[in-house]
Amino acid sequence: MRFFRIQLVALLVAAFGLIVGPLSSTAIAAGKVALVLDVGGRGDLSFNDMGFKGADEAVAKFGVELVEIQSNSAADYLPNLQNAARSGEFDVIVAVGFLLADAMAEVTDQFPDQKFAIIDVTWLGKPNLMEIGYEENKGSAIVGALSSMVAAHYGYDKIGVVLGIEIPVLYKFEAGYRYGMHWGNAKYAEKTGKQANVGLLWTYTGTFSDIAKGKAATEAMLAQGAGLIYNVAGPLGIGDLEAITEHLEAKGKSAGPPFMIGVDANQDYLGDGHRVLASMMKRVDFGVYSAIEAAVNGSFKGGVQILGPHNGGIAMSGKQDLADFIQFGIKGGAISASDSSQITSNWVAMRDDIPGWIWDAVAELQAQISDGTAEVPCGWCPDTIGDIRAKYPD
C-alpha cells in the first residue's frame, strides 16, 4: 500500500500546494494578513487545508498578501504569534486551531492594538480577538445517524471513530457521533421493525500526524466488525482509508462497505469515490475568510462567532461539494477529466445503493437539529463527556 499512500500525498500536494518551509507569502497587494498554524500544515486533507482554502479565497477576493507561519512544535506557538504582532505589518493575525489557545491568550494582552482571530476557541474574551467556534457535535450527530443506519442495513453491529489528541474540541465530535448513533438505531427499528443495536468503537490516538496510528486503530475496529469508520484526526484519515482499502482487497472487493466517513473538508473523492460514504464538513474556510474580510473592510470586532448547520458552517457532504473538491485535484494536475467522471460515477452509485429512506431519515434529523427539536448533547464537553458517554453508551 505504499504506492497508495504516495498517490494520496501527491494529490494533496498538487491540490493544496504543500508548503515545505516555515514561511511563504503571495504577491504584495492591498493589505497583509498572517496565518499561524499549529504543528499540522498544508496537505492534511481536512482541517488545515480548509483554513488555507479560506485564506486563499480571501487573497483572490481582496488582493491581500498572505504570510503563512508554520509551527514545528508547540514551543513555536507563542514566539510565532509574538513575532508576527511585533512586526506591526498585519491587518489581522489568524491562528488556526485549539492548540494555539494559551499562546493567543498571552499575545493578545501583549499587543492590544493588533487584531487577532482564532479558530476553535471561544472562551478567551479579549477585545482584540475574534473567536470562531463550530457546532461539531451537530454535524457529527448527522453522520453518526447515517453510520448506524447504514451499518445495520449491511449487517454490521459496530461503527467506529478514530480521534486525534484528547482535547475538548474532539469531545464535541464524539458526543455528537454517540447521539447520532442512538438516534439512527431508533430510526432503523422504527422503519424496518428490526432492532439495530449498532455499537460504538472509539480510540483517541494521541496524535494528528502519525498516519500509522490511524491505520492501526482502523484495522482493530474492522477486526471487531465495524462497518463504518469516522475520521476525526485530520491526516490520520489516510491511514484509516488504507486499512479499509486493504480490508476490502483481502475480500476481492474495491468498493465499500466498510466505508470511511471523512472530516472537515470533503474527503468523498478519496478511495476512487466508492469508499468514503460522506464527510462531516467543518467549514474552517468560512471562519478564516470572514476574519480576513472583517479586517479588510473595517468591520472587525472582538467576540465569539459560532458556525453551525444554521449558517452553513457545518454540513454533511453533497454532490456539489464533491465536484468542488475534485476541482482542486484537476487544477493541480493530479486528477484528469476522466478520473473526475469515474470518481463521480462511483460516488453516485455508492450512495444509490443505500435505501432512500435512510437518506430521508438523515434529512429529517438535519431538520430537527436546525429547528431545535433534536437537542444534540455537548454543553462544555470537558465537563460533561463522562455523562454523555453514560447516557449514549458504546
mmCIF file of C-alpha atoms in Angstrom:
data_model
loop_
_atom_site.group_PDB
_atom_site.id
_atom_site.type_symbol
_atom_site.label_atom_id
_atom_site.label_comp_id
_atom_site.label_asym_id
_atom_site.label_seq_id
_atom_site.Cartn_x
_atom_site.Cartn_y
_atom_site.Cartn_z
ATOM 1 C CA MET A 1 0.000 0.000 0.000
ATOM 2 C CA ARG A 2 2.980 2.319 -0.112
ATOM 3 C CA PHE A 3 2.052 3.353 -3.652
ATOM 4 C CA PHE A 4 -1.498 4.089 -2.499
ATOM 5 C CA ARG A 5 -0.182 6.468 0.158
ATOM 6 C CA ILE A 6 2.224 8.133 -2.258
ATOM 7 C CA GLN A 7 -0.671 8.733 -4.660
ATOM 8 C CA LEU A 8 -2.719 10.389 -1.906
ATOM 9 C CA VAL A 9 0.164 12.575 -0.787
ATOM 10 C CA ALA A 10 0.887 13.565 -4.385
ATOM 11 C CA LEU A 11 -2.758 14.501 -4.802
ATOM 12 C CA LEU A 12 -2.911 16.684 -1.728
ATOM 13 C CA VAL A 13 0.405 18.358 -2.554
ATOM 14 C CA ALA A 14 -0.807 19.189 -6.053
ATOM 15 C CA ALA A 15 -4.280 20.146 -4.921
ATOM 16 C CA PHE A 16 -3.478 22.272 -1.906
ATOM 17 C CA GLY A 17 0.064 23.485 -2.577
ATOM 18 C CA LEU A 18 2.132 21.901 0.210
ATOM 19 C CA ILE A 19 4.424 24.412 1.921
ATOM 20 C CA VAL A 20 7.828 22.916 2.691
ATOM 21 C CA GLY A 21 9.428 25.791 4.586
ATOM 22 C CA PRO A 22 8.151 27.617 7.649
ATOM 23 C CA LEU A 23 7.203 30.841 5.891
ATOM 24 C CA SER A 24 5.879 31.826 2.479
ATOM 25 C CA SER A 25 3.761 34.599 1.004
ATOM 26 C CA THR A 26 1.795 35.659 -2.006
ATOM 27 C CA ALA A 27 2.445 38.703 -4.120
ATOM 28 C CA ILE A 28 2.238 42.065 -2.341
ATOM 29 C CA ALA A 29 -1.182 43.676 -2.542
ATOM 30 C CA ALA A 30 -3.666 45.893 -0.681
ATOM 31 C CA GLY A 31 -3.240 44.522 2.818
ATOM 32 C CA LYS A 32 -1.351 41.890 4.716
ATOM 33 C CA VAL A 33 -2.542 39.007 6.881
ATOM 34 C CA ALA A 34 -0.740 36.232 8.730
ATOM 35 C CA LEU A 35 -1.936 32.660 9.084
ATOM 36 C CA VAL A 36 -0.252 30.991 12.061
ATOM 37 C CA LEU A 37 -0.503 27.207 12.040
ATOM 38 C CA ASP A 38 -0.195 24.534 14.653
ATOM 39 C CA VAL A 39 2.025 21.502 14.098
ATOM 40 C CA GLY A 40 -0.096 20.453 11.132
ATOM 41 C CA GLY A 41 0.006 22.429 7.894
ATOM 42 C CA ARG A 42 -0.993 22.206 4.286
ATOM 43 C CA GLY A 43 -1.688 18.759 2.970
ATOM 44 C CA ASP A 44 -3.733 17.229 5.804
ATOM 45 C CA LEU A 45 -6.813 16.827 3.562
ATOM 46 C CA SER A 46 -9.039 18.300 6.254
ATOM 47 C CA PHE A 47 -8.742 20.951 8.986
ATOM 48 C CA ASN A 48 -5.655 22.885 7.916
ATOM 49 C CA ASP A 49 -6.390 22.637 4.215
ATOM 50 C CA MET A 50 -9.818 24.157 4.863
ATOM 51 C CA GLY A 51 -8.093 27.026 6.665
ATOM 52 C CA PHE A 52 -5.843 27.561 3.665
ATOM 53 C CA LYS A 53 -8.840 27.389 1.349
ATOM 54 C CA GLY A 54 -10.451 30.311 3.172
ATOM 55 C CA ALA A 55 -7.233 32.310 3.214
ATOM 56 C CA ASP A 56 -6.574 31.656 -0.459
ATOM 57 C CA GLU A 57 -10.097 32.780 -1.338
ATOM 58 C CA ALA A 58 -9.581 35.990 0.640
ATOM 59 C CA VAL A 59 -6.332 36.612 -1.231
ATOM 60 C CA ALA A 60 -8.155 36.214 -4.537
ATOM 61 C CA LYS A 61 -11.091 38.403 -3.482
ATOM 62 C CA PHE A 62 -9.378 41.218 -1.598
ATOM 63 C CA GLY A 63 -5.856 41.236 -3.039
ATOM 64 C CA VAL A 64 -4.205 40.898 0.354
ATOM 65 C CA GLU A 65 -0.752 39.492 0.886
ATOM 66 C CA LEU A 66 -0.840 36.240 2.833
ATOM 67 C CA VAL A 67 2.055 35.123 5.043
ATOM 68 C CA GLU A 68 1.945 31.546 6.318
ATOM 69 C CA ILE A 69 3.823 30.839 9.561
ATOM 70 C CA GLN A 70 4.304 27.166 10.355
ATOM 71 C CA SER A 71 4.858 25.871 13.896
ATOM 72 C CA ASN A 72 7.260 22.954 14.069
ATOM 73 C CA SER A 73 6.383 22.220 17.708
ATOM 74 C CA ALA A 74 4.160 23.571 20.483
ATOM 75 C CA ALA A 75 7.103 25.667 21.669
ATOM 76 C CA ASP A 76 6.778 27.732 18.477
ATOM 77 C CA TYR A 77 3.203 28.924 19.076
ATOM 78 C CA LEU A 78 3.915 31.911 21.294
ATOM 79 C CA PRO A 79 7.053 33.208 19.520
ATOM 80 C CA ASN A 80 5.376 32.822 16.120
ATOM 81 C CA LEU A 81 2.430 34.930 17.261
ATOM 82 C CA GLN A 82 4.660 37.431 19.064
ATOM 83 C CA ASN A 83 6.993 37.904 16.104
ATOM 84 C CA ALA A 84 4.077 38.468 13.744
ATOM 85 C CA ALA A 85 2.495 41.003 16.098
ATOM 86 C CA ARG A 86 5.784 42.725 16.871
ATOM 87 C CA SER A 87 6.346 43.413 13.179
ATOM 88 C CA GLY A 88 3.274 45.650 13.055
ATOM 89 C CA GLU A 89 2.745 44.606 9.434
ATOM 90 C CA PHE A 90 -0.510 42.654 9.611
ATOM 91 C CA ASP A 91 -4.118 43.795 9.380
ATOM 92 C CA VAL A 92 -5.059 40.595 11.192
ATOM 93 C CA ILE A 93 -3.207 37.557 12.531
ATOM 94 C CA VAL A 94 -5.256 34.360 12.290
ATOM 95 C CA ALA A 95 -4.352 31.318 14.389
ATOM 96 C CA VAL A 96 -5.698 28.017 13.114
ATOM 97 C CA GLY A 97 -6.540 25.595 15.879
ATOM 98 C CA PHE A 98 -7.346 24.949 19.522
ATOM 99 C CA LEU A 99 -3.734 24.125 20.342
ATOM 100 C CA LEU A 100 -2.752 27.810 19.996
ATOM 101 C CA ALA A 101 -5.259 28.980 22.621
ATOM 102 C CA ASP A 102 -2.834 29.519 25.526
ATOM 103 C CA ALA A 103 -0.352 31.374 23.350
ATOM 104 C CA MET A 104 -3.132 33.532 21.927
ATOM 105 C CA ALA A 105 -4.369 34.432 25.419
ATOM 106 C CA GLU A 106 -0.912 35.791 26.225
ATOM 107 C CA VAL A 107 -0.132 37.587 22.990
ATOM 108 C CA THR A 108 -3.471 39.437 22.760
ATOM 109 C CA ASP A 109 -2.683 41.124 26.083
ATOM 110 C CA GLN A 110 0.853 41.957 24.976
ATOM 111 C CA PHE A 111 -0.323 43.612 21.736
ATOM 112 C CA PRO A 112 -3.736 45.181 22.474
ATOM 113 C CA ASP A 113 -3.767 47.228 19.251
ATOM 114 C CA GLN A 114 -3.225 44.223 16.990
ATOM 115 C CA LYS A 115 -6.253 42.442 15.543
ATOM 116 C CA PHE A 116 -6.235 38.664 16.065
ATOM 117 C CA ALA A 117 -8.550 35.786 15.181
ATOM 118 C CA ILE A 118 -8.502 32.142 16.227
ATOM 119 C CA ILE A 119 -10.328 29.031 15.068
ATOM 120 C CA ASP A 120 -11.829 26.535 17.564
ATOM 121 C CA VAL A 121 -11.501 28.794 20.609
ATOM 122 C CA THR A 122 -14.454 30.623 22.201
ATOM 123 C CA TRP A 123 -13.547 31.393 25.831
ATOM 124 C CA LEU A 124 -10.665 33.908 25.853
ATOM 125 C CA GLY A 125 -12.798 37.059 25.812
ATOM 126 C CA LYS A 126 -10.186 39.517 24.534
ATOM 127 C CA PRO A 127 -11.405 42.766 22.938
ATOM 128 C CA ASN A 128 -8.928 42.495 20.046
ATOM 129 C CA LEU A 129 -9.683 38.832 19.314
ATOM 130 C CA MET A 130 -12.312 37.331 17.021
ATOM 131 C CA GLU A 131 -13.051 33.814 18.283
ATOM 132 C CA ILE A 132 -14.633 31.377 15.837
ATOM 133 C CA GLY A 133 -16.240 28.192 17.089
ATOM 134 C CA TYR A 134 -18.184 25.390 15.425
ATOM 135 C CA GLU A 135 -21.064 23.105 16.317
ATOM 136 C CA GLU A 136 -19.133 19.936 15.510
ATOM 137 C CA ASN A 137 -21.419 17.916 17.745
ATOM 138 C CA LYS A 138 -24.369 18.656 15.466
ATOM 139 C CA GLY A 139 -22.549 17.689 12.273
ATOM 140 C CA SER A 140 -21.214 14.562 13.940
ATOM 141 C CA ALA A 141 -24.737 13.621 15.005
ATOM 142 C CA ILE A 142 -25.825 13.684 11.375
ATOM 143 C CA VAL A 143 -23.048 11.373 10.166
ATOM 144 C CA GLY A 144 -23.447 9.230 13.284
ATOM 145 C CA ALA A 145 -27.080 8.583 12.422
ATOM 146 C CA LEU A 146 -26.118 7.809 8.831
ATOM 147 C CA SER A 147 -23.377 5.461 10.008
ATOM 148 C CA SER A 148 -25.535 3.392 12.346
ATOM 149 C CA MET A 149 -28.378 3.018 9.853
ATOM 150 C CA VAL A 150 -26.028 2.058 7.027
ATOM 151 C CA ALA A 151 -24.145 -0.348 9.285
ATOM 152 C CA ALA A 152 -27.383 -2.065 10.277
ATOM 153 C CA HIS A 153 -28.535 -2.179 6.656
ATOM 154 C CA TYR A 154 -25.383 -4.052 5.642
ATOM 155 C CA GLY A 155 -25.430 -6.352 8.665
ATOM 156 C CA TYR A 156 -22.685 -4.759 10.785
ATOM 157 C CA ASP A 157 -23.103 -4.365 14.525
ATOM 158 C CA LYS A 158 -20.397 -1.750 15.115
ATOM 159 C CA ILE A 159 -19.300 1.651 13.869
ATOM 160 C CA GLY A 160 -16.007 3.303 14.799
ATOM 161 C CA VAL A 161 -14.442 6.709 15.309
ATOM 162 C CA VAL A 162 -10.688 7.348 15.178
ATOM 163 C CA LEU A 163 -9.870 10.549 17.049
ATOM 164 C CA GLY A 164 -6.670 12.536 17.427
ATOM 165 C CA ILE A 165 -5.441 14.206 20.619
ATOM 166 C CA GLU A 166 -7.892 14.079 23.528
ATOM 167 C CA ILE A 167 -8.893 17.736 23.670
ATOM 168 C CA PRO A 168 -12.255 19.443 24.274
ATOM 169 C CA VAL A 169 -12.921 20.132 20.591
ATOM 170 C CA LEU A 170 -12.784 16.408 19.848
ATOM 171 C CA TYR A 171 -15.140 15.619 22.714
ATOM 172 C CA LYS A 172 -17.721 17.568 20.714
ATOM 173 C CA PHE A 173 -17.250 15.227 17.755
ATOM 174 C CA GLU A 174 -17.506 12.169 19.986
ATOM 175 C CA ALA A 175 -20.599 13.445 21.816
ATOM 176 C CA GLY A 176 -22.490 14.137 18.608
ATOM 177 C CA TYR A 177 -21.487 10.865 16.984
ATOM 178 C CA ARG A 178 -22.749 8.932 20.006
ATOM 179 C CA TYR A 179 -26.058 10.773 19.938
ATOM 180 C CA GLY A 180 -26.433 10.222 16.202
ATOM 181 C CA MET A 181 -25.710 6.506 16.518
ATOM 182 C CA HIS A 182 -28.501 6.061 19.075
ATOM 183 C CA TRP A 183 -30.882 8.206 17.009
ATOM 184 C CA GLY A 184 -30.075 6.094 13.949
ATOM 185 C CA ASN A 185 -30.615 2.845 15.848
ATOM 186 C CA ALA A 186 -34.065 4.014 16.935
ATOM 187 C CA LYS A 187 -34.967 5.195 13.445
ATOM 188 C CA TYR A 188 -33.824 1.906 11.901
ATOM 189 C CA ALA A 189 -36.096 -0.020 14.291
ATOM 190 C CA GLU A 190 -38.995 2.321 13.512
ATOM 191 C CA LYS A 191 -38.591 1.938 9.743
ATOM 192 C CA THR A 192 -37.754 -1.760 9.491
ATOM 193 C CA GLY A 193 -39.293 -3.319 12.587
ATOM 194 C CA LYS A 194 -35.887 -4.825 13.381
ATOM 195 C CA GLN A 195 -33.576 -3.877 16.234
ATOM 196 C CA ALA A 196 -30.268 -2.386 15.063
ATOM 197 C CA ASN A 197 -28.286 -2.249 18.318
ATOM 198 C CA VAL A 198 -25.239 -0.912 16.494
ATOM 199 C CA GLY A 199 -22.470 -0.159 18.999
ATOM 200 C CA LEU A 200 -19.516 2.209 19.032
ATOM 201 C CA LEU A 201 -15.776 1.562 18.943
ATOM 202 C CA TRP A 202 -13.643 4.624 19.701
ATOM 203 C CA THR A 203 -9.963 5.433 20.052
ATOM 204 C CA TYR A 204 -8.064 8.612 20.885
ATOM 205 C CA THR A 205 -4.747 8.059 19.111
ATOM 206 C CA GLY A 206 -2.983 10.986 20.815
ATOM 207 C CA THR A 207 -1.770 12.406 17.509
ATOM 208 C CA PHE A 208 -2.826 14.404 14.465
ATOM 209 C CA SER A 209 0.201 13.389 12.405
ATOM 210 C CA ASP A 210 1.023 9.697 12.848
ATOM 211 C CA ILE A 211 -0.773 8.093 9.916
ATOM 212 C CA ALA A 212 0.298 4.619 11.018
ATOM 213 C CA LYS A 213 -1.648 5.017 14.257
ATOM 214 C CA GLY A 214 -4.784 5.868 12.318
ATOM 215 C CA LYS A 215 -4.324 2.772 10.200
ATOM 216 C CA ALA A 216 -3.714 0.549 13.235
ATOM 217 C CA ALA A 217 -6.776 1.895 15.048
ATOM 218 C CA THR A 218 -8.955 1.302 11.987
ATOM 219 C CA GLU A 219 -7.592 -2.200 11.490
ATOM 220 C CA ALA A 220 -8.518 -3.045 15.077
ATOM 221 C CA MET A 221 -12.044 -1.706 14.590
ATOM 222 C CA LEU A 222 -12.535 -3.574 11.333
ATOM 223 C CA ALA A 223 -11.420 -6.769 13.062
ATOM 224 C CA GLN A 224 -14.169 -6.185 15.645
ATOM 225 C CA GLY A 225 -16.850 -5.822 12.988
ATOM 226 C CA ALA A 226 -17.088 -2.090 12.303
ATOM 227 C CA GLY A 227 -18.915 -1.225 9.106
ATOM 228 C CA LEU A 228 -18.044 2.495 9.038
ATOM 229 C CA ILE A 229 -15.082 4.410 10.484
ATOM 230 C CA TYR A 230 -15.312 8.162 11.176
ATOM 231 C CA ASN A 231 -12.013 10.031 10.787
ATOM 232 C CA VAL A 232 -11.662 12.745 13.435
ATOM 233 C CA ALA A 233 -7.893 13.099 13.247
ATOM 234 C CA GLY A 234 -7.102 15.020 10.047
ATOM 235 C CA PRO A 235 -4.335 13.300 8.068
ATOM 236 C CA LEU A 236 -4.768 10.065 10.019
ATOM 237 C CA GLY A 237 -7.672 9.545 7.635
ATOM 238 C CA ILE A 238 -5.085 8.476 5.080
ATOM 239 C CA GLY A 239 -4.235 5.573 7.364
ATOM 240 C CA ASP A 240 -7.915 4.878 8.017
ATOM 241 C CA LEU A 241 -8.558 4.645 4.293
ATOM 242 C CA GLU A 242 -5.513 2.454 3.705
ATOM 243 C CA ALA A 243 -6.813 -0.012 6.295
ATOM 244 C CA ILE A 244 -10.278 -0.060 4.748
ATOM 245 C CA THR A 245 -8.839 -0.483 1.249
ATOM 246 C CA GLU A 246 -6.642 -3.386 2.291
ATOM 247 C CA HIS A 247 -9.565 -4.968 4.153
ATOM 248 C CA LEU A 248 -11.683 -4.793 1.001
ATOM 249 C CA GLU A 249 -8.895 -6.058 -1.248
ATOM 250 C CA ALA A 250 -8.465 -9.086 1.001
ATOM 251 C CA LYS A 251 -12.090 -9.896 0.212
ATOM 252 C CA GLY A 252 -11.650 -9.294 -3.507
ATOM 253 C CA LYS A 253 -13.607 -6.007 -3.366
ATOM 254 C CA SER A 254 -12.783 -2.437 -4.328
ATOM 255 C CA ALA A 255 -15.892 -0.674 -3.014
ATOM 256 C CA GLY A 256 -17.340 -0.457 0.478
ATOM 257 C CA PRO A 257 -18.776 -1.410 2.834
ATOM 258 C CA PRO A 258 -16.950 -0.984 5.083
ATOM 259 C CA PHE A 259 -16.826 2.759 4.489
ATOM 260 C CA MET A 260 -14.944 5.747 5.857
ATOM 261 C CA ILE A 261 -16.638 8.955 6.993
ATOM 262 C CA GLY A 262 -14.468 11.985 6.223
ATOM 263 C CA VAL A 263 -13.980 15.101 8.334
ATOM 264 C CA ASP A 264 -13.603 18.884 7.963
ATOM 265 C CA ALA A 265 -13.050 19.014 4.188
ATOM 266 C CA ASN A 266 -14.989 16.974 1.670
ATOM 267 C CA GLN A 267 -12.989 13.738 1.538
ATOM 268 C CA ASP A 268 -15.529 11.802 -0.534
ATOM 269 C CA TYR A 269 -13.302 11.816 -3.614
ATOM 270 C CA LEU A 270 -10.679 9.706 -1.850
ATOM 271 C CA GLY A 271 -10.751 5.956 -2.374
ATOM 272 C CA ASP A 272 -11.840 6.458 -6.006
ATOM 273 C CA GLY A 273 -15.199 7.754 -4.856
ATOM 274 C CA HIS A 274 -16.588 4.488 -3.536
ATOM 275 C CA ARG A 275 -15.088 4.009 -0.082
ATOM 276 C CA VAL A 276 -15.826 7.363 1.640
ATOM 277 C CA LEU A 277 -19.597 7.464 2.052
ATOM 278 C CA ALA A 278 -19.842 11.021 3.408
ATOM 279 C CA SER A 279 -17.863 13.771 5.113
ATOM 280 C CA MET A 280 -18.752 15.967 8.063
ATOM 281 C CA MET A 281 -17.735 19.298 6.619
ATOM 282 C CA LYS A 282 -16.486 21.808 9.160
ATOM 283 C CA ARG A 283 -16.125 24.987 7.155
ATOM 284 C CA VAL A 284 -12.912 26.314 8.636
ATOM 285 C CA ASP A 285 -12.570 28.152 5.322
ATOM 286 C CA PHE A 286 -15.664 30.236 6.180
ATOM 287 C CA GLY A 287 -14.163 31.211 9.514
ATOM 288 C CA VAL A 288 -10.764 32.220 8.170
ATOM 289 C CA TYR A 289 -12.296 34.083 5.229
ATOM 290 C CA SER A 290 -14.716 36.007 7.465
ATOM 291 C CA ALA A 291 -11.928 37.121 9.803
ATOM 292 C CA ILE A 292 -9.855 38.436 6.903
ATOM 293 C CA GLU A 293 -12.882 40.061 5.274
ATOM 294 C CA ALA A 294 -13.763 41.874 8.505
ATOM 295 C CA ALA A 295 -10.206 43.177 8.898
ATOM 296 C CA VAL A 296 -10.098 44.360 5.288
ATOM 297 C CA ASN A 297 -13.481 46.109 5.236
ATOM 298 C CA GLY A 298 -13.176 47.701 8.668
ATOM 299 C CA SER A 299 -15.932 45.718 10.402
ATOM 300 C CA PHE A 300 -13.600 43.655 12.605
ATOM 301 C CA LYS A 301 -14.556 43.366 16.263
ATOM 302 C CA GLY A 302 -13.668 41.043 19.089
ATOM 303 C CA GLY A 303 -16.101 38.438 20.286
ATOM 304 C CA VAL A 304 -17.378 34.955 19.552
ATOM 305 C CA GLN A 305 -18.891 33.718 16.307
ATOM 306 C CA ILE A 306 -20.479 30.261 16.211
ATOM 307 C CA LEU A 307 -20.786 28.469 12.886
ATOM 308 C CA GLY A 308 -23.124 25.518 12.535
ATOM 309 C CA PRO A 309 -25.783 23.890 10.356
ATOM 310 C CA HIS A 310 -27.959 27.006 10.648
ATOM 311 C CA ASN A 311 -25.495 29.240 8.795
ATOM 312 C CA GLY A 312 -23.521 26.876 6.545
ATOM 313 C CA GLY A 313 -20.604 26.411 8.909
ATOM 314 C CA ILE A 314 -21.356 22.711 9.391
ATOM 315 C CA ALA A 315 -22.805 20.358 6.771
ATOM 316 C CA MET A 316 -22.752 16.798 5.503
ATOM 317 C CA SER A 317 -21.134 16.494 2.078
ATOM 318 C CA GLY A 318 -23.217 16.507 -1.070
ATOM 319 C CA LYS A 319 -22.678 16.174 -4.792
ATOM 320 C CA GLN A 320 -21.732 19.810 -5.370
ATOM 321 C CA ASP A 321 -19.156 19.616 -2.577
ATOM 322 C CA LEU A 322 -17.660 16.564 -4.271
ATOM 323 C CA ALA A 323 -17.410 18.453 -7.560
ATOM 324 C CA ASP A 324 -15.774 21.445 -5.859
ATOM 325 C CA PHE A 325 -13.073 19.374 -4.186
ATOM 326 C CA ILE A 326 -12.375 17.280 -7.268
ATOM 327 C CA GLN A 327 -11.535 20.565 -8.960
ATOM 328 C CA PHE A 328 -8.609 21.051 -6.578
ATOM 329 C CA GLY A 329 -7.141 17.820 -7.909
ATOM 330 C CA ILE A 330 -7.789 18.737 -11.526
ATOM 331 C CA LYS A 331 -6.301 22.205 -11.050
ATOM 332 C CA GLY A 332 -3.171 20.701 -9.549
ATOM 333 C CA GLY A 333 -2.849 18.137 -12.327
ATOM 334 C CA ALA A 334 -3.393 15.168 -10.023
ATOM 335 C CA ILE A 335 -6.823 14.213 -11.411
ATOM 336 C CA SER A 336 -7.658 14.054 -15.089
ATOM 337 C CA ALA A 337 -11.085 14.760 -16.515
ATOM 338 C CA SER A 338 -11.639 11.032 -16.959
ATOM 339 C CA ASP A 339 -10.684 10.445 -13.299
ATOM 340 C CA SER A 340 -13.247 13.035 -12.295
ATOM 341 C CA SER A 341 -16.015 11.323 -14.207
ATOM 342 C CA GLN A 342 -15.234 7.903 -12.766
ATOM 343 C CA ILE A 343 -14.955 9.187 -9.201
ATOM 344 C CA THR A 344 -18.301 10.930 -9.522
ATOM 345 C CA SER A 345 -19.914 7.874 -11.083
ATOM 346 C CA ASN A 346 -18.598 5.633 -8.308
ATOM 347 C CA TRP A 347 -19.792 8.057 -5.637
ATOM 348 C CA VAL A 348 -23.290 8.286 -7.101
ATOM 349 C CA ALA A 349 -23.542 4.502 -7.394
ATOM 350 C CA MET A 350 -22.291 4.062 -3.808
ATOM 351 C CA ARG A 351 -24.935 6.401 -2.430
ATOM 352 C CA ASP A 352 -27.677 4.990 -4.680
ATOM 353 C CA ASP A 353 -27.070 1.574 -3.131
ATOM 354 C CA ILE A 354 -28.209 2.972 0.228
ATOM 355 C CA PRO A 355 -32.008 2.763 0.665
ATOM 356 C CA GLY A 356 -33.745 6.066 0.074
ATOM 357 C CA TRP A 357 -35.453 6.003 3.469
ATOM 358 C CA ILE A 358 -32.023 6.284 5.149
ATOM 359 C CA TRP A 359 -31.227 9.495 3.288
ATOM 360 C CA ASP A 360 -34.725 10.756 4.132
ATOM 361 C CA ALA A 361 -34.074 9.954 7.793
ATOM 362 C CA VAL A 362 -30.792 11.859 7.695
ATOM 363 C CA ALA A 363 -32.626 14.849 6.229
ATOM 364 C CA GLU A 364 -35.226 14.510 8.998
ATOM 365 C CA LEU A 365 -32.527 14.675 11.668
ATOM 366 C CA GLN A 366 -30.908 17.639 9.940
ATOM 367 C CA ALA A 367 -34.240 19.472 10.068
ATOM 368 C CA GLN A 368 -34.757 18.558 13.728
ATOM 369 C CA ILE A 369 -31.307 19.871 14.597
ATOM 370 C CA SER A 370 -31.947 23.087 12.694
ATOM 371 C CA ASP A 371 -35.270 23.806 14.394
ATOM 372 C CA GLY A 372 -34.082 22.701 17.836
ATOM 373 C CA THR A 373 -36.349 19.659 18.105
ATOM 374 C CA ALA A 374 -33.273 17.445 18.370
ATOM 375 C CA GLU A 375 -31.022 18.590 21.198
ATOM 376 C CA VAL A 376 -27.582 17.206 20.424
ATOM 377 C CA PRO A 377 -25.562 16.961 23.641
ATOM 378 C CA CYS A 378 -22.349 18.761 24.316
ATOM 379 C CA GLY A 379 -22.598 21.552 26.843
ATOM 380 C CA TRP A 380 -18.999 22.261 27.716
ATOM 381 C CA CYS A 381 -17.795 18.796 26.779
ATOM 382 C CA PRO A 382 -14.714 18.588 29.055
ATOM 383 C CA ASP A 383 -17.138 18.742 32.000
ATOM 384 C CA THR A 384 -19.901 16.600 30.517
ATOM 385 C CA ILE A 385 -18.329 13.963 28.268
ATOM 386 C CA GLY A 386 -18.485 11.346 31.032
ATOM 387 C CA ASP A 387 -22.221 11.924 31.449
ATOM 388 C CA ILE A 388 -22.709 11.837 27.685
ATOM 389 C CA ARG A 389 -20.880 8.507 27.430
ATOM 390 C CA ALA A 390 -23.130 7.113 30.141
ATOM 391 C CA LYS A 391 -26.332 8.391 28.507
ATOM 392 C CA TYR A 392 -25.326 7.298 24.994
ATOM 393 C CA PRO A 393 -23.180 4.223 25.724
ATOM 394 C CA ASP A 394 -20.962 2.219 23.415
#
